[in-house]
mmCIF file of N, CA and C in Angstrom:
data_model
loop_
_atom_site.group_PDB
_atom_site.id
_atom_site.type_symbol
_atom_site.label_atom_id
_atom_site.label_comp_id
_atom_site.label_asym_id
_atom_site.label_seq_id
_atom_site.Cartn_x
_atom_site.Cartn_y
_atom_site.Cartn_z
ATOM 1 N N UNK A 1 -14.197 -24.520 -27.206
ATOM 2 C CA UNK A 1 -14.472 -23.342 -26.396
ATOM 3 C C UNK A 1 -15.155 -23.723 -25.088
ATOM 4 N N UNK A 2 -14.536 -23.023 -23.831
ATOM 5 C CA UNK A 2 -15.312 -23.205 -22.674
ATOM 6 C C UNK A 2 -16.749 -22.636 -22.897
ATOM 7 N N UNK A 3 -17.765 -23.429 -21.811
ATOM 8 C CA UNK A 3 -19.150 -22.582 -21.666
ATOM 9 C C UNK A 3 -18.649 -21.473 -20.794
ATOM 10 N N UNK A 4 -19.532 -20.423 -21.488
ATOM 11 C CA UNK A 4 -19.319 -18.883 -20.775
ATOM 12 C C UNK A 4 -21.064 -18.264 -19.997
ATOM 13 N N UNK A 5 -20.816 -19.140 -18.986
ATOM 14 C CA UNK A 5 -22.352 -18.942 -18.270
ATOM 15 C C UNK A 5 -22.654 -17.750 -17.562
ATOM 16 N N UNK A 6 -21.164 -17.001 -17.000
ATOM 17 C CA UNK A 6 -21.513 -15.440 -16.328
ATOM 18 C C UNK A 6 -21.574 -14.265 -16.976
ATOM 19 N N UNK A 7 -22.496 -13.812 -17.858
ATOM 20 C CA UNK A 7 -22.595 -12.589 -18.491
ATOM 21 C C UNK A 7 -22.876 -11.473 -17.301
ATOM 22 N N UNK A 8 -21.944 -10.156 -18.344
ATOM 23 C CA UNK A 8 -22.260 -8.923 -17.855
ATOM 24 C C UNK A 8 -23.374 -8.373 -18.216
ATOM 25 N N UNK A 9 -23.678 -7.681 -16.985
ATOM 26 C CA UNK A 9 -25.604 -7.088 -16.971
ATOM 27 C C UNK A 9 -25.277 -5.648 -17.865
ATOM 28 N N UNK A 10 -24.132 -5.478 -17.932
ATOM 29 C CA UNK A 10 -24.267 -3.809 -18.410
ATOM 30 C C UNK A 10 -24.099 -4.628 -20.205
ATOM 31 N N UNK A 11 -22.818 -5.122 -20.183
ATOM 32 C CA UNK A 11 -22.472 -5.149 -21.919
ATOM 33 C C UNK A 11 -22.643 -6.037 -22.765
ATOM 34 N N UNK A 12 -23.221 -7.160 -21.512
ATOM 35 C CA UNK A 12 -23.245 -8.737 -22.105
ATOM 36 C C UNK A 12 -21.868 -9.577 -22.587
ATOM 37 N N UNK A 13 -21.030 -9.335 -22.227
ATOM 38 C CA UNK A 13 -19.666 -10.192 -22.261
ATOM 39 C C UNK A 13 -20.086 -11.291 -21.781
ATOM 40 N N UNK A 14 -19.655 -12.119 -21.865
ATOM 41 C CA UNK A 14 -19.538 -13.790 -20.786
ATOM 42 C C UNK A 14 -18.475 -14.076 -19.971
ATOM 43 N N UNK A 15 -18.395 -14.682 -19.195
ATOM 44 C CA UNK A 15 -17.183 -15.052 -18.943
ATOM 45 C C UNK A 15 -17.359 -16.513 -18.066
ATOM 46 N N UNK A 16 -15.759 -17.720 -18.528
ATOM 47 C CA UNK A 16 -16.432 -18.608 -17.605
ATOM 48 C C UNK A 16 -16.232 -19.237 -16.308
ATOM 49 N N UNK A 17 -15.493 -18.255 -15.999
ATOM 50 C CA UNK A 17 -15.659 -18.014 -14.503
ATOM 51 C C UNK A 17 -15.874 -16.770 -13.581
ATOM 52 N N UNK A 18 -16.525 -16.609 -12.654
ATOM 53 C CA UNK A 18 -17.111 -15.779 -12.030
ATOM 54 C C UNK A 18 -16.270 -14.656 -11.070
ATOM 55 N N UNK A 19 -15.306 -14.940 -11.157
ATOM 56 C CA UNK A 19 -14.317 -13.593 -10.581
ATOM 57 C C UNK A 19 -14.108 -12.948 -11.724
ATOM 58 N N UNK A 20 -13.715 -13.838 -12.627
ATOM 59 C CA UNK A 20 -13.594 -12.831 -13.991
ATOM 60 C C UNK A 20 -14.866 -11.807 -14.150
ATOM 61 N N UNK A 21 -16.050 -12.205 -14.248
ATOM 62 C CA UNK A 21 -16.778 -11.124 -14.576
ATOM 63 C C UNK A 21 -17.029 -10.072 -13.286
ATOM 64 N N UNK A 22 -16.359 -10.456 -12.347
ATOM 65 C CA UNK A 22 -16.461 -9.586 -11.276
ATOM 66 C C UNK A 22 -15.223 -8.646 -11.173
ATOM 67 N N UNK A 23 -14.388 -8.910 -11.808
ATOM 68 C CA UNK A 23 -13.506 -8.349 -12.353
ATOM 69 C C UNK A 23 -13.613 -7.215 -13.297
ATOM 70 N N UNK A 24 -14.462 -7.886 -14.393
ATOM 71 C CA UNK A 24 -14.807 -6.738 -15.424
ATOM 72 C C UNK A 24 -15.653 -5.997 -14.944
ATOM 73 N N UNK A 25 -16.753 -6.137 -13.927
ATOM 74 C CA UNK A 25 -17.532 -5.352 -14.015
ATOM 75 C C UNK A 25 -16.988 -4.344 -13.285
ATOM 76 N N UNK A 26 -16.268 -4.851 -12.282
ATOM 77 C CA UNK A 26 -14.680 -3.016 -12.384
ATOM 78 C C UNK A 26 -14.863 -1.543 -13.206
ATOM 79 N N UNK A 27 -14.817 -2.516 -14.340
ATOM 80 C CA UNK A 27 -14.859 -1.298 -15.592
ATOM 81 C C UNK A 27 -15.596 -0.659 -16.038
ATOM 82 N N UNK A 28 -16.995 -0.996 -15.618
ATOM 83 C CA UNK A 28 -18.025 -0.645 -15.492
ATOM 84 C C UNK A 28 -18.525 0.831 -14.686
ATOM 85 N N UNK A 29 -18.123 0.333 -13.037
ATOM 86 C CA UNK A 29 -18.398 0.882 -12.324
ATOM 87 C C UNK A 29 -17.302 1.780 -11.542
ATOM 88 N N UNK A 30 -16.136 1.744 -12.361
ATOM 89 C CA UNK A 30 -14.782 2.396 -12.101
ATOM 90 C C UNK A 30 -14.523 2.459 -10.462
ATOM 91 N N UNK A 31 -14.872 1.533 -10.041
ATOM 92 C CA UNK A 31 -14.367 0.890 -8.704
ATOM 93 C C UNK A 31 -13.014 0.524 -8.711
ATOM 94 N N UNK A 32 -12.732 1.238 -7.626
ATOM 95 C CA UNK A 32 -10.799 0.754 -7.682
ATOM 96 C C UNK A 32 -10.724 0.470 -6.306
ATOM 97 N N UNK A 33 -10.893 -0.696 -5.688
ATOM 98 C CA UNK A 33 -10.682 -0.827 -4.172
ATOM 99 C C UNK A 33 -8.903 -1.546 -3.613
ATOM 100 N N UNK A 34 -8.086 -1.597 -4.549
ATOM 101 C CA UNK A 34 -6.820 -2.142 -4.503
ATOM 102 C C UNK A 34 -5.793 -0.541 -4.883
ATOM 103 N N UNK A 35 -5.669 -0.277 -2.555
ATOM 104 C CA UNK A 35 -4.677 0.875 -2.543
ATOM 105 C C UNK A 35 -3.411 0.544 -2.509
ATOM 106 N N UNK A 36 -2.155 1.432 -3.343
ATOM 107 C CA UNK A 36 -1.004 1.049 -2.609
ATOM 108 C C UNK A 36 -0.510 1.911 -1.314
ATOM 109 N N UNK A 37 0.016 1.336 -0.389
ATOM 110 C CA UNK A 37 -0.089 1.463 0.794
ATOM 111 C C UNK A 37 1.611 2.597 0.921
ATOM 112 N N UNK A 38 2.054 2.884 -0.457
ATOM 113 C CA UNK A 38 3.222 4.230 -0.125
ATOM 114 C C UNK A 38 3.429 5.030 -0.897
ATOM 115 N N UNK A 39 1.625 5.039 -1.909
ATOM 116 C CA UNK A 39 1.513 6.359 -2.884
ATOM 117 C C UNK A 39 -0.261 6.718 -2.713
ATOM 118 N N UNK A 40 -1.046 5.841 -2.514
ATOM 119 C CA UNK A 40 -1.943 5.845 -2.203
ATOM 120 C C UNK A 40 -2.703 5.829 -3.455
ATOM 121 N N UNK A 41 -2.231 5.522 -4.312
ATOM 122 C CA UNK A 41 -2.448 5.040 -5.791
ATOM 123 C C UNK A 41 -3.323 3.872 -5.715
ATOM 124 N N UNK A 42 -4.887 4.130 -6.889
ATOM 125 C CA UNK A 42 -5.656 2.905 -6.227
ATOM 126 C C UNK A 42 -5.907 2.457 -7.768
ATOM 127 N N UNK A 43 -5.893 0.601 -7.740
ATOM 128 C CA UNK A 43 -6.305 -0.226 -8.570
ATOM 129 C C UNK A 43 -7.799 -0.750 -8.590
ATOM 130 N N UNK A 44 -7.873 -1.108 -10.085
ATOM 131 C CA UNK A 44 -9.154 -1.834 -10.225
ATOM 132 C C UNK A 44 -9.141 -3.495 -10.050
ATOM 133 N N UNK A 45 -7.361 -3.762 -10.053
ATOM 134 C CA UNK A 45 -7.233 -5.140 -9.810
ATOM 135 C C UNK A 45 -6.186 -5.509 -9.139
ATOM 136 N N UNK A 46 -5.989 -6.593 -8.252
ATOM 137 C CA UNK A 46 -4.910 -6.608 -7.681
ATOM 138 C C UNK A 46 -3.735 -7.181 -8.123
ATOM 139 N N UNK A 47 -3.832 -7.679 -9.166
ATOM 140 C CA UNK A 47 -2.246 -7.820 -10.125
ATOM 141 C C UNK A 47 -1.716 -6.610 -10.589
ATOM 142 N N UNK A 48 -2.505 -5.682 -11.232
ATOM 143 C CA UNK A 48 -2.017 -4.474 -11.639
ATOM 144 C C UNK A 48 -1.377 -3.359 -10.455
ATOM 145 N N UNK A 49 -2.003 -3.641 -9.048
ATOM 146 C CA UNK A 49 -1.661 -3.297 -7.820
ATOM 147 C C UNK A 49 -0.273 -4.003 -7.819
ATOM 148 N N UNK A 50 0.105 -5.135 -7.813
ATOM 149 C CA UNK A 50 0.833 -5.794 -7.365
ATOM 150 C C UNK A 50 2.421 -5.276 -8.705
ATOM 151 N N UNK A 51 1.892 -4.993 -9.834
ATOM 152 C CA UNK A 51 2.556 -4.817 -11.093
ATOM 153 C C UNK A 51 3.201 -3.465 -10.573
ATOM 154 N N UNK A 52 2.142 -2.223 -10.480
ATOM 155 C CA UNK A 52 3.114 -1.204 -9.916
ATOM 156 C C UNK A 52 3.983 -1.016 -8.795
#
């Protein structure tokens, strides 16, 4: 198992790298800053942006 040195402050997850938990904490704070630019439909991530 990798070391998981970036825990979340809200749920305590780990993660071991640091976009990842910046990622999750998304879910947290239901931040969606990834718009699509010809529905105006907004993501919490930009693969899922990229998916629709």
């Amino acid at each position: 198992d990798k070391p998981r040195p970036h825990v979340c402050g809200t749920c305590s997850r780990s993660f071991a790298r640091l976009e990842h938990l910046k990622r999750h904490e998304r879910s947290h704070t239901k931040e969606k800053p990834f718009e699509c630019p010809e529905c105006a439909r907004c993501f919490a991530r930009r693969d899922l942006l990229l998916r629709h």
